[in-house]
Amino acid sequence: MKKNMLITGGSGLLALNWGQSSRDDFNVTLAIHHRKIQLSGTTSKYIPLESMDDLESGIEKINPEIVIHTAGLTNVELCETNPELAHHVNVELAENIAIVCAKLKIPLVHISTDHLFSGDIQMLDEDHQVEPQNVYAKTKAEAEVRVLDVYPESLVIRTNFYGWGASYRSSFSDMIINNLKKCKSFTLFDDVYYSPIYIGVLVEVVHELIELKATGVFNVVGDERLSKYEFGMKVAKIFGLDDVNIIKGNFDEQSNLIRRPNDMSLSNKKTCNYLGRMIGNVDEHLNMLYQQYETGLAQEIQSL
């Protein structure tokens, strides 16, 4: 019999891909708020995260074996201009979920970020002191503390993922592919580094960690550190697209953008040691993204 799984932020990039990846093994409920969506093989349900009573009642009715908390305000500029909203969504709602899951003794996965540090050191591990550079990062750092304070058995995942987005919100990889197909020039920074992971692999790894009863903070990222520009060039190669329209730029020359860390790369050694294997490099993961398109699964999400 399939187990029940609840994913918050149900209309978002991560939740939709997580639901698609998990629907054969779980009865997936996507918790939605403003936007109504329907993904085949899953159930969508409005669950208010602000009201503790309504949240507890909603979760009890679903009776999930696991809760994946993906809901969040990830727009760095919006967080900066509306810090109260950012704190409410990223901190208070995350704490609400953790309180209810702790009370009901339901395993919780809280999705965090790789934006937590100054950006001066590469491939940081889970023990490095956070140094958030903007409101978004500050709220995500506080959320980690709040979640683990109220529910120490939670699994907190620091990551930076990509995958196929819905029609109403494209992903970073979508932007690259769409612009290349339209022969439209765009800039990618060659001085911003990270260690991205394909969502399908992220989901697989997190569920392995759940099976291993892992708790606390884990970096779930790819094995490879590269710049956003280098990532774009790899996307072009894997998808057989001309890279002539990718312009190499520098983030440090952009005076109109909110401060972000130049290096967001994380070490996945702790996670790999738990799994007893490597997670995979960018070429391997991009080939999986390409295969998802070839099999038509990407189009299912893009049509939403």
Coordinates of C-alpha atoms in Angstrom, one line a residue, residues 3 61 90 124 136 143 165 181 191 203 206 211 216 231 243 253 268 298 302:
K3 CA 2.1 5.8 2.0
K61 CA -7.1 14.6 7.5
N90 CA 9.9 31.9 5.2
L124 CA 31.3 24.9 2.5
Y136 CA 16.1 36.4 1.8
A143 CA 13.9 29.4 9.5
G165 CA 8.9 24.8 -14.6
K181 CA 15.8 28.1 -28.9
D191 CA 31.8 35.2 -11.3
V203 CA 14.2 13.9 -4.6
V206 CA 16.3 13.1 0.2
E211 CA 15.0 5.9 4.9
G216 CA 19.6 17.9 11.0
F231 CA 26.2 25.9 -16.5
D243 CA 25.6 28.8 -27.4
E253 CA 29.6 45.0 -12.2
N268 CA 28.1 17.3 -0.3
A298 CA 8.6 17.8 -18.9
Q302 CA 5.1 22.9 -18.6

